[in-house]
Short mmCIF file of C-alpha atoms and ligand atoms in Angstrom, two decimals:
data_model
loop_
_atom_site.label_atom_id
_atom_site.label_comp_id
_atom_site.label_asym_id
_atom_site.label_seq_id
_atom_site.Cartn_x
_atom_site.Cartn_y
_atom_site.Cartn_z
CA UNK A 1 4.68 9.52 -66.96
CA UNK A 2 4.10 7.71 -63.21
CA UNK A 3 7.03 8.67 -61.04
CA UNK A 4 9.65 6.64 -59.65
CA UNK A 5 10.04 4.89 -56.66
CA UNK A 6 9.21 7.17 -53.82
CA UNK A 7 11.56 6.09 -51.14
CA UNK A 8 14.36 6.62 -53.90
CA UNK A 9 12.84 10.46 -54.66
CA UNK A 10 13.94 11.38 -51.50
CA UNK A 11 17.63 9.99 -51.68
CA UNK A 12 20.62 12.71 -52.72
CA UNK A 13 23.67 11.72 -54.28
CA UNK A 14 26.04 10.71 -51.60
CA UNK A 15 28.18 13.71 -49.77
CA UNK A 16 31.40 11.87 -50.29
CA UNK A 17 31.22 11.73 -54.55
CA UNK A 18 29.72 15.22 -53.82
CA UNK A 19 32.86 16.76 -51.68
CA UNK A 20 34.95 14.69 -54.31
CA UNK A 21 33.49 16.75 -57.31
CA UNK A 22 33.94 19.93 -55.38
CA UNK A 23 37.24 19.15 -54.55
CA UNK A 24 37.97 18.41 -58.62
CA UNK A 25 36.36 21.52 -59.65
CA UNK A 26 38.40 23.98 -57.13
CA UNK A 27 41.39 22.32 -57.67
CA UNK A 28 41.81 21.47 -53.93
CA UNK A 29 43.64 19.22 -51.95
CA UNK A 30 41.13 16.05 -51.20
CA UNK A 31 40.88 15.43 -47.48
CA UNK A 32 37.26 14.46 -48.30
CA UNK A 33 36.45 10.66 -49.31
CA UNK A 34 37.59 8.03 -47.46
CA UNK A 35 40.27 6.53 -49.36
CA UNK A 36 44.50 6.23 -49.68
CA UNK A 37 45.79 8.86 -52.84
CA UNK A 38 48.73 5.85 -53.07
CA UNK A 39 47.98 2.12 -54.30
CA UNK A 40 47.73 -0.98 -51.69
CA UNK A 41 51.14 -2.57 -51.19
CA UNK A 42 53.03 -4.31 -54.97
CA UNK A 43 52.42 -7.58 -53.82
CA UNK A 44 49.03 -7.67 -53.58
CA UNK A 45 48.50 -6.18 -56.54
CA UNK A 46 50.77 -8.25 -58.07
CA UNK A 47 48.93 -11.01 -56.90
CA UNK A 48 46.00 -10.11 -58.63
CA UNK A 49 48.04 -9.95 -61.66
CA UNK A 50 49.12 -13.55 -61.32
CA UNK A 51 45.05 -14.93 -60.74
CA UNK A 52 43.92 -13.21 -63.98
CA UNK A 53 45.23 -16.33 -66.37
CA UNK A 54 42.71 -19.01 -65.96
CA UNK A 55 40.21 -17.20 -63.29
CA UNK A 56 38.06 -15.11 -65.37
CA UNK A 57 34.56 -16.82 -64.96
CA UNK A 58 32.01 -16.70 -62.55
CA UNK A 59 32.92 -17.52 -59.01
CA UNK A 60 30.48 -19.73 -56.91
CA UNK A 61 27.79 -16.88 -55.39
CA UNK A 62 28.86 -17.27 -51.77
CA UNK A 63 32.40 -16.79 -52.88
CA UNK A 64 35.30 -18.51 -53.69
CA UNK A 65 36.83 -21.27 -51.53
CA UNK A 66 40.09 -20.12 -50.75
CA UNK A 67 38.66 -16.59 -49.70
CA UNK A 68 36.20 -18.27 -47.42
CA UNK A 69 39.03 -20.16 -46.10
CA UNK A 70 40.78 -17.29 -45.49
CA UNK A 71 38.69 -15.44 -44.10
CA UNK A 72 37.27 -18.80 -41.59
CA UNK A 73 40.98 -19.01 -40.32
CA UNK A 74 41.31 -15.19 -39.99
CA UNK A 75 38.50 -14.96 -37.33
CA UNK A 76 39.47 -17.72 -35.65
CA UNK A 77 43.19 -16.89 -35.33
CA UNK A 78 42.69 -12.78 -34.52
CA UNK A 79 39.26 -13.51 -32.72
CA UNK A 80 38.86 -17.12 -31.45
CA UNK A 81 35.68 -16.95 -33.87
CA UNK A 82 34.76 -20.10 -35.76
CA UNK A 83 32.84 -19.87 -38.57
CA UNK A 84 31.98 -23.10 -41.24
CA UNK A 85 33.70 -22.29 -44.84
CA UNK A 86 30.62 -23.43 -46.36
CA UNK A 87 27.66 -22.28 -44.41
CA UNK A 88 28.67 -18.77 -42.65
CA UNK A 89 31.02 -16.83 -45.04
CA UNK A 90 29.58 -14.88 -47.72
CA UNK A 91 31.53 -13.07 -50.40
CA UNK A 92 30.37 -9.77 -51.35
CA UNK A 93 30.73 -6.40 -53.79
CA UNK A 94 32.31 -4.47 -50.78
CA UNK A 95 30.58 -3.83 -47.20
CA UNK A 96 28.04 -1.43 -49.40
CA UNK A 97 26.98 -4.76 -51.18
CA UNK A 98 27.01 -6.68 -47.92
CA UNK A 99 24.83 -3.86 -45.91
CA UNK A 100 22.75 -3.73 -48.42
CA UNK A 101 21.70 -7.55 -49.07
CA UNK A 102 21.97 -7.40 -45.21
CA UNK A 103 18.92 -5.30 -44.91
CA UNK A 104 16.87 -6.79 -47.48
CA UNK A 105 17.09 -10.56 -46.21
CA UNK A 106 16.39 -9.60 -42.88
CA UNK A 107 13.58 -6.30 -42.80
CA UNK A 108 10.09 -7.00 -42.93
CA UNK A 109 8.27 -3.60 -44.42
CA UNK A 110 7.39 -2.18 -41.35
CA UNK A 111 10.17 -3.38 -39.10
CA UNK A 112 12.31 -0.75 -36.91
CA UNK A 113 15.97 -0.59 -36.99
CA UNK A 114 18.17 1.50 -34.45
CA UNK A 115 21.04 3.22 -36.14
CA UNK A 116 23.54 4.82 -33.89
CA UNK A 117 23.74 8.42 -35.78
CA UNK A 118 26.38 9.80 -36.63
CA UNK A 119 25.98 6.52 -39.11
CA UNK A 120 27.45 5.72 -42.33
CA UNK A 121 25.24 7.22 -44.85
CA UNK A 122 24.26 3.66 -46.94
CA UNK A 123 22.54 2.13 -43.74
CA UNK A 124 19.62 4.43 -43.82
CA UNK A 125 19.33 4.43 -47.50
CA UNK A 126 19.26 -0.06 -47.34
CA UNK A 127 16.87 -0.35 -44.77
CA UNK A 128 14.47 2.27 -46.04
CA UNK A 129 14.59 0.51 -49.43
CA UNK A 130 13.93 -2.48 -47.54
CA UNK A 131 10.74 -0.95 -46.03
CA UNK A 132 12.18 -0.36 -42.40
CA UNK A 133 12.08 2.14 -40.43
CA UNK A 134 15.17 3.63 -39.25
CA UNK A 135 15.20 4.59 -35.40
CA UNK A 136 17.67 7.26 -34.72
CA UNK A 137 20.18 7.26 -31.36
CA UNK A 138 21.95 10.25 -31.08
CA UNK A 139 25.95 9.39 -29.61
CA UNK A 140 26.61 12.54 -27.21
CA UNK A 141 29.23 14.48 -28.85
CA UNK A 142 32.60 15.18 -27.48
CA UNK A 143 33.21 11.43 -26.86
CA UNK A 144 30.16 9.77 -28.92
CA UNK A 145 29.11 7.50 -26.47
CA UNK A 146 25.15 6.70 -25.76
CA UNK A 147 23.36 7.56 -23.27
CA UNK A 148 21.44 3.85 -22.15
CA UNK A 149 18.28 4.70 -20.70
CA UNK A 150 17.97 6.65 -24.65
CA UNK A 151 18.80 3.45 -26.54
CA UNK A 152 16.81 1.14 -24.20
CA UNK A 153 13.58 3.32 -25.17
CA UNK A 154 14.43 3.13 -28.87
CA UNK A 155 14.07 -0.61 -28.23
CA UNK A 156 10.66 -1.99 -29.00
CA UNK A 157 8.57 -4.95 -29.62
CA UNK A 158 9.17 -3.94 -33.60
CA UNK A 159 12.70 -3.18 -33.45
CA UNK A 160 14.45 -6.13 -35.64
CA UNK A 161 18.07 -5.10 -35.54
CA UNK A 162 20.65 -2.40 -34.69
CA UNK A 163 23.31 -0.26 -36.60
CA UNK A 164 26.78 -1.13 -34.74
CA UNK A 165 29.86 -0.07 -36.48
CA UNK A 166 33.40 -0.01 -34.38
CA UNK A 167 36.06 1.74 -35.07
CA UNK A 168 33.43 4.40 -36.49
CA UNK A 169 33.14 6.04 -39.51
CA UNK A 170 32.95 9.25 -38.92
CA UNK A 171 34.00 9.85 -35.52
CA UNK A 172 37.08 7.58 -35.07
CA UNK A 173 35.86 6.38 -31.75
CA UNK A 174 36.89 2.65 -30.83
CA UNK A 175 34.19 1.45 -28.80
CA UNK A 176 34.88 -0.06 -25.33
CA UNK A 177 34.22 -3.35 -23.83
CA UNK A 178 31.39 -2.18 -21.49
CA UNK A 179 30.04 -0.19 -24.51
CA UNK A 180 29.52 -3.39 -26.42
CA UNK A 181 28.42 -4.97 -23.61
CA UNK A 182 25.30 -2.70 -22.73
CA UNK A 183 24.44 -2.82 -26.70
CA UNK A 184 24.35 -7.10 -26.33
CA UNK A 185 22.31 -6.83 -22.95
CA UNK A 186 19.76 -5.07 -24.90
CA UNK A 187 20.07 -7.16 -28.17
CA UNK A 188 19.46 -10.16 -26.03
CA UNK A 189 16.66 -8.87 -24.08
CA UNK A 190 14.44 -8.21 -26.87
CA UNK A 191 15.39 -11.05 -29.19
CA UNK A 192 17.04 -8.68 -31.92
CA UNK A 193 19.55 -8.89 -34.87
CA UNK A 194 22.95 -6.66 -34.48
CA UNK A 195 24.54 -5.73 -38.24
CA UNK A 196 28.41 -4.71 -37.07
CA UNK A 197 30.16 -3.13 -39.48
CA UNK A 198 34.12 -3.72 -38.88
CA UNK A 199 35.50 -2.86 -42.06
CA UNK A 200 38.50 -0.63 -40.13
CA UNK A 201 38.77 -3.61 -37.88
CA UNK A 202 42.79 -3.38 -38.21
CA UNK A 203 42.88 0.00 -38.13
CA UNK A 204 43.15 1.03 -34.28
CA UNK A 205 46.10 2.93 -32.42
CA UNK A 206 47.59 3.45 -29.46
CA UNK A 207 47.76 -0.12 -28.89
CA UNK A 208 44.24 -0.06 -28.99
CA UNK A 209 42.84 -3.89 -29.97
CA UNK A 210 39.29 -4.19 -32.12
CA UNK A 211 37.32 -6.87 -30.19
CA UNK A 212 34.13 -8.01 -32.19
CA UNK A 213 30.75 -7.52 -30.63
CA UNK A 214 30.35 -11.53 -31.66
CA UNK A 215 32.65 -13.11 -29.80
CA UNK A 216 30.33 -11.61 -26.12
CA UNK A 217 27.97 -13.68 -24.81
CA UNK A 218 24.95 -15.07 -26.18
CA UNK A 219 25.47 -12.70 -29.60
CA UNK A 220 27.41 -14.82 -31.94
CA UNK A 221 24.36 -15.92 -33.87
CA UNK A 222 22.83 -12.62 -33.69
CA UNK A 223 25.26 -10.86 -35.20
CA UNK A 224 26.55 -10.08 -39.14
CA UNK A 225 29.84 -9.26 -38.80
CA UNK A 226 30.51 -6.95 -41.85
CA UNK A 227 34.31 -6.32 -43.44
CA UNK A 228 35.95 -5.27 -46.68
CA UNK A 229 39.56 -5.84 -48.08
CA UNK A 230 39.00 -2.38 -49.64
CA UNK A 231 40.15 -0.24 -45.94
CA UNK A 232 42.74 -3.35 -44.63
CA UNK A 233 44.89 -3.65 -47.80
CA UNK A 234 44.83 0.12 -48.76
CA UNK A 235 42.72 -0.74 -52.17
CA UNK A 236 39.26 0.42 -52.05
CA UNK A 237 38.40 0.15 -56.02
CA UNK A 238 38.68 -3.82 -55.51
CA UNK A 239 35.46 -3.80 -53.91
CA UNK A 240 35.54 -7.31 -52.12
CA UNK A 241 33.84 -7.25 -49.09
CA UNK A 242 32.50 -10.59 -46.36
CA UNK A 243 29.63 -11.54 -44.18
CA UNK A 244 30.22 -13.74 -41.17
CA UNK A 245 26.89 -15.07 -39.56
CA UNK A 246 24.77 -17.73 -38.80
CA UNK A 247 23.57 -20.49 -41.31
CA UNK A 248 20.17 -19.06 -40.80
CA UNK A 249 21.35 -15.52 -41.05
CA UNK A 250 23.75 -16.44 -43.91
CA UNK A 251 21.13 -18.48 -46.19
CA UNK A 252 18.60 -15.73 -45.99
CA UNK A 253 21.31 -12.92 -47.19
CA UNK A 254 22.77 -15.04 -50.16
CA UNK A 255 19.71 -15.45 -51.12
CA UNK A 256 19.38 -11.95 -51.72
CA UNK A 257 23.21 -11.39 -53.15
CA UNK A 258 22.45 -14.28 -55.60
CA UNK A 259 19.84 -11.68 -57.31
CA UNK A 260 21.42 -8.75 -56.57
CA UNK A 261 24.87 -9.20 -57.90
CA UNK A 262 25.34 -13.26 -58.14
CA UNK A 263 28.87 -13.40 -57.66
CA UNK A 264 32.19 -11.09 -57.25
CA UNK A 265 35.06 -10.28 -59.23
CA UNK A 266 36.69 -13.74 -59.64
CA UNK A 267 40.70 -12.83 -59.98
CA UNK A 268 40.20 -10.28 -57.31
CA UNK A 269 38.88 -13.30 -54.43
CA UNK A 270 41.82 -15.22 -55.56
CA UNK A 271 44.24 -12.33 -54.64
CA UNK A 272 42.41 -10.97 -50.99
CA UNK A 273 42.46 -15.11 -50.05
CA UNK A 274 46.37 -14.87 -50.52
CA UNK A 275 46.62 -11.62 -48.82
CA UNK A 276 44.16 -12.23 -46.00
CA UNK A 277 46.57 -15.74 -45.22
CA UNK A 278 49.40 -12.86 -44.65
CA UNK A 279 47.68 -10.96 -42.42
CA UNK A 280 50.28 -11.29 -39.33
CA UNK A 281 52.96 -9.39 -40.60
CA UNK A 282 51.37 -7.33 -42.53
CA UNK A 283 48.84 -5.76 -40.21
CA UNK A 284 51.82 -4.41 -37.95
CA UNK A 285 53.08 -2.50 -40.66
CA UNK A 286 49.77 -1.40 -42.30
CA UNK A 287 48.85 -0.08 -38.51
CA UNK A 288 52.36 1.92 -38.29
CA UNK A 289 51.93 3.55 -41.59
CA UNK A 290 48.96 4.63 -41.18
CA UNK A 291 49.48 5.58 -37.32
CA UNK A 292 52.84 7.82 -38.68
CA UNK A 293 50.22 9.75 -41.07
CA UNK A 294 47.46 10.19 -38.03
CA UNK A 295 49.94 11.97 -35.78
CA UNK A 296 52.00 13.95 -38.52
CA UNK A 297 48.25 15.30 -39.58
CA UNK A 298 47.04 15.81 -36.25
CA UNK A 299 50.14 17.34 -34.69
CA UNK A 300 49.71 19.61 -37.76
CA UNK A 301 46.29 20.81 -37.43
CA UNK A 302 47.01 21.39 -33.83
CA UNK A 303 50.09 23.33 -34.48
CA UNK A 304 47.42 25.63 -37.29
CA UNK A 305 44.97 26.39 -34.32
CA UNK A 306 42.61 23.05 -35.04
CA UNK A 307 41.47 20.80 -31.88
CA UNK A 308 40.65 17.73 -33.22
CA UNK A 309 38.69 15.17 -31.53
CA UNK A 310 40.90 12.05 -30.17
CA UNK A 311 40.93 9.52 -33.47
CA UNK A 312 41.32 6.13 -31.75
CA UNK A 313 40.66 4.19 -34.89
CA UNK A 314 39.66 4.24 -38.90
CA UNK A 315 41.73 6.97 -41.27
CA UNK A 316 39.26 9.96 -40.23
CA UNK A 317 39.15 12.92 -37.68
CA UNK A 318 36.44 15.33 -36.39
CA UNK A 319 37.38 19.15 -36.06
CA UNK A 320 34.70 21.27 -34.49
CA UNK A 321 33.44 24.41 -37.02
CA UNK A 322 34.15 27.57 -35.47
CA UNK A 323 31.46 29.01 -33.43
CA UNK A 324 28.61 30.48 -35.29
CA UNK A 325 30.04 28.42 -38.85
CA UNK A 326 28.18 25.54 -40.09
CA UNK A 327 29.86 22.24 -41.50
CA UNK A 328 28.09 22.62 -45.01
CA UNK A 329 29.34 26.55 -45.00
CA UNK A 330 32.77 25.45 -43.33
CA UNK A 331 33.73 23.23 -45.57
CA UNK A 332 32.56 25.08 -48.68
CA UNK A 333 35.07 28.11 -46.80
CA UNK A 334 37.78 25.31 -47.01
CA UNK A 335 37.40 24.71 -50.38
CA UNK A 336 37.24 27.78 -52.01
CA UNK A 337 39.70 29.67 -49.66
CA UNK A 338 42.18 27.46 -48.50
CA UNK A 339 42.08 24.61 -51.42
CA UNK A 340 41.37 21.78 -48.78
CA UNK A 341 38.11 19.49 -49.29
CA UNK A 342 36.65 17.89 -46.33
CA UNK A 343 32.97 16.34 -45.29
CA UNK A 344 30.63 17.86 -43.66
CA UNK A 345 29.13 15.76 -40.78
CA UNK A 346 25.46 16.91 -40.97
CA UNK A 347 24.56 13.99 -43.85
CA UNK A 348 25.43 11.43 -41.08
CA UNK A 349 22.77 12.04 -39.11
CA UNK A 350 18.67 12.67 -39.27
CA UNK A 351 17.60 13.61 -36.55
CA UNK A 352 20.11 15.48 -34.35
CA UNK A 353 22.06 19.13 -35.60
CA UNK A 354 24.58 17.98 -33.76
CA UNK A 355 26.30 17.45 -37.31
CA UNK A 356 26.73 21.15 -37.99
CA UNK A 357 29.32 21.66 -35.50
CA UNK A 358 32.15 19.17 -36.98
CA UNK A 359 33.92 18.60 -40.41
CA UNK A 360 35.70 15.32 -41.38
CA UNK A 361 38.97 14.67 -42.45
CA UNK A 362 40.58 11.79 -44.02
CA UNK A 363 44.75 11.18 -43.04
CA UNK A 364 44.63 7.83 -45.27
CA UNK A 365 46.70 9.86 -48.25
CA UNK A 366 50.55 10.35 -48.67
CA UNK A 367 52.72 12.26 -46.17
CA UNK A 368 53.24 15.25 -48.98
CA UNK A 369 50.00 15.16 -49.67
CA UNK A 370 48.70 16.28 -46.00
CA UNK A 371 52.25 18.36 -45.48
CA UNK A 372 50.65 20.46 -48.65
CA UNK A 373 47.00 20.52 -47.05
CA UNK A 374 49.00 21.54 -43.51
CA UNK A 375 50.79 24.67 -45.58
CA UNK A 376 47.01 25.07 -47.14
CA UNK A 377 45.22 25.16 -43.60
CA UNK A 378 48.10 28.25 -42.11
N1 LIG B 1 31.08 0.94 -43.85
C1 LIG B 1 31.86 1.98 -43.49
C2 LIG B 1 31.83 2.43 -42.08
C3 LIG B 1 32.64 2.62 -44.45
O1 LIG B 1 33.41 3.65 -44.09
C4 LIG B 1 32.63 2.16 -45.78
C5 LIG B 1 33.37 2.81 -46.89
N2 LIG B 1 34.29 3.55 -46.77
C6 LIG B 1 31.82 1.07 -46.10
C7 LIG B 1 31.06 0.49 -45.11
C8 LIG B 1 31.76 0.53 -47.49
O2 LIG B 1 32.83 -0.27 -47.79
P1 LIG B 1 33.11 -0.85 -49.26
O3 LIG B 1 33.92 0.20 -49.96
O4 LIG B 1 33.85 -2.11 -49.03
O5 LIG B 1 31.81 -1.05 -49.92
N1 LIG B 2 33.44 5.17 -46.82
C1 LIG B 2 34.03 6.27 -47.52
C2 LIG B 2 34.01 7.48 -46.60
O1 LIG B 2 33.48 7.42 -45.54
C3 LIG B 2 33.30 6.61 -48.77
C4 LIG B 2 32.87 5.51 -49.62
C5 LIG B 2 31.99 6.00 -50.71
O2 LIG B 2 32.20 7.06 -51.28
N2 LIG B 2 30.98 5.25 -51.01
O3 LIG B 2 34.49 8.49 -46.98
#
């Protein structure tokens, strides 16, 4: 029988259901997968509850209009961002869904996109299904910045977009102003797209404030700004994800999500539009709960022997592997010895080894929950 598609051959299942399994089958504590062991707060839930009499069809493809509204007033409240309801916001099945119809309304086969590695692992997958070519720039390890001169030369009359996602997934870094800035410079120099994903854009500390790389000069309309209700209201099952961009930008990705998925879970919309409308007082307290669960972990690895890269932003922290240990071997030690799953950081890259020297953790679970890992990790 002919084979299947060849660019799907090479893909593996993803290291975060993987660690997840492993976790399962040794019975240890899960540390792994991004995502909160406790439910999102009653009343959103609750509002979901209340949208599932009489909202049970189809929602328009781009997305309800009280979501859109939402999330329009959202931007321009937290961001001074103004984006039209109608023509810029785009509803989608998570940030996955929205990376995804990302790539594939924007790649030509053939087209070169930087990703700043480590990367989420779903970017490289979307824009080689897409037929691009993913471009590799290594961040420099302890602090994960890039060195310029390196990601000016990965720039090229092919290059069609960049990878930007702050705070990051894995390394908890909150990029700075003059970061973004360089990044822009270069964007606008050789007339490219910039895909940020933001979807831990409330989740920074130490008074730390997310700034999006759209609202800097000259980038708004080259930009899709990428964000999920499943990290800022604690509920990542819901799946219910946004794209702000351009009308041009925006057309050219529905058009994609209306084949791809068409629409998103109606009741759902209803219940993130109502949630989204509360975000000032509810972001405080999301921040300080999770902020209280960052330093208890972190003061506890510390305390075991761990030194744990600065986490500035996102639920996750880097530890370095002990010298001569790899990640993949590290964590499998963690698992089987001291009943504690946590990710390896080699699948987030391809083309450094800079990934064997660090494991990931995730704080976003409940205060017992890490206080048993803690007692695990002695
Ligand atoms: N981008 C990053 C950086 C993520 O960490 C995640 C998931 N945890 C996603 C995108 C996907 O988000 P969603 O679950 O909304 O699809
Ligand atoms: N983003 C989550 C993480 O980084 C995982 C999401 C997933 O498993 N697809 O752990």
């Amino acid at each position: 029988m002919k084979e299947v598609n060849t660019t799907v051959q090479s893909f593996k299942e993803s290291i975060f259901a993987t660690m997840s399994a492993l976790a399962a089958k040794n019975e240890a504590i899960n540390l792994g997968q991004g995502f909160p062991d406790f439910d999102g707060p009653l009343w959103i839930r609750d509002l979901a509850r209340n949208s599932f009499d009489g909202k049970n069809q189809y929602a328009p493809a781009m997305g309800v209009r009280p979501l859109r509204s939402s999330i329009s007033n959202y931007y321009k409240s937290f961001y001074g961002l103004d984006f039209d309801i109608d023509s810029q916001i785009t509803v989608t099945n998570g940030a996955t869904e929205a990376i995804f119809s990302t790539c594939l309304a924007l790649i030509n086969p053939g087209d070169e996109v930087i990703v700043l590695e480590p990367f989420y692992d779903s970017y490289l997958a979307a824009i080689k299904l897409a037929g691009g070519i993913p471009v590799p720039v290594t961040l420099k390890a302890p602090e994960f910045s890039f060195d310029l001169k390196e990601l000016e030369k990965a720039f090229g009359p092919k290059t069609k977009m960049i990878f930007f996602n702050s705070p990051h997934n894995p390394t908890g870094k909150v990029f700075s102003k003059e970061e973004m800035q360089s990044i822009s410079r270069l964007v606008i120099k050789h007339d490219t797209y910039l895909v940020s994903d933001e979807v831990y854009e409330f989740l920074t500390f130490d008074g730390l404030k997310h700034l999006p790389i759209a609202t800097l000069e000259g980038m708004r309309d080259r930009v899709i700004t990428i964000s999920s209700g499943g990290k800022t209201f604690g509920l990542t099952g819901w799946k219910i994800g946004w794209i702000t961009a351009s009308e041009k930008l925006s057309h050219a990705i529905r058009m994609v999500h209306q084949f791809n998925t068409f629409s998103v879970c109606t009741p759902l919309q209803y219940a993130v539009a109502e949630a989204l409308s509360k975000l000032d007082s509810y972001v405080p307290e999301f921040v300080k709960q999770y902020g209280e669960l960052r330093d208890f972990f972190i003061e506890g690895i510390v305390e075991k022997g761990f030194k744990p890269i600065k986490s500035e932003g996102t639920y996750f922290v880097l530890v370095p592997t002990p010298n001569g240990i790899t990640d993949i071997d590290y964590c499998s030690e963690l698992i089987k010895t001291k009943k504690v799953a946590s990710i390896p950081l080699s699948p987030f890259y391809s083309k450094s080894n800079e990934g064997e020297n660090y494991i990931r953790f995730c704080f976003a679970k409940k205060k017992e929950t890490l206080a048993k890992a803690l007692m695990n990790l002695s």
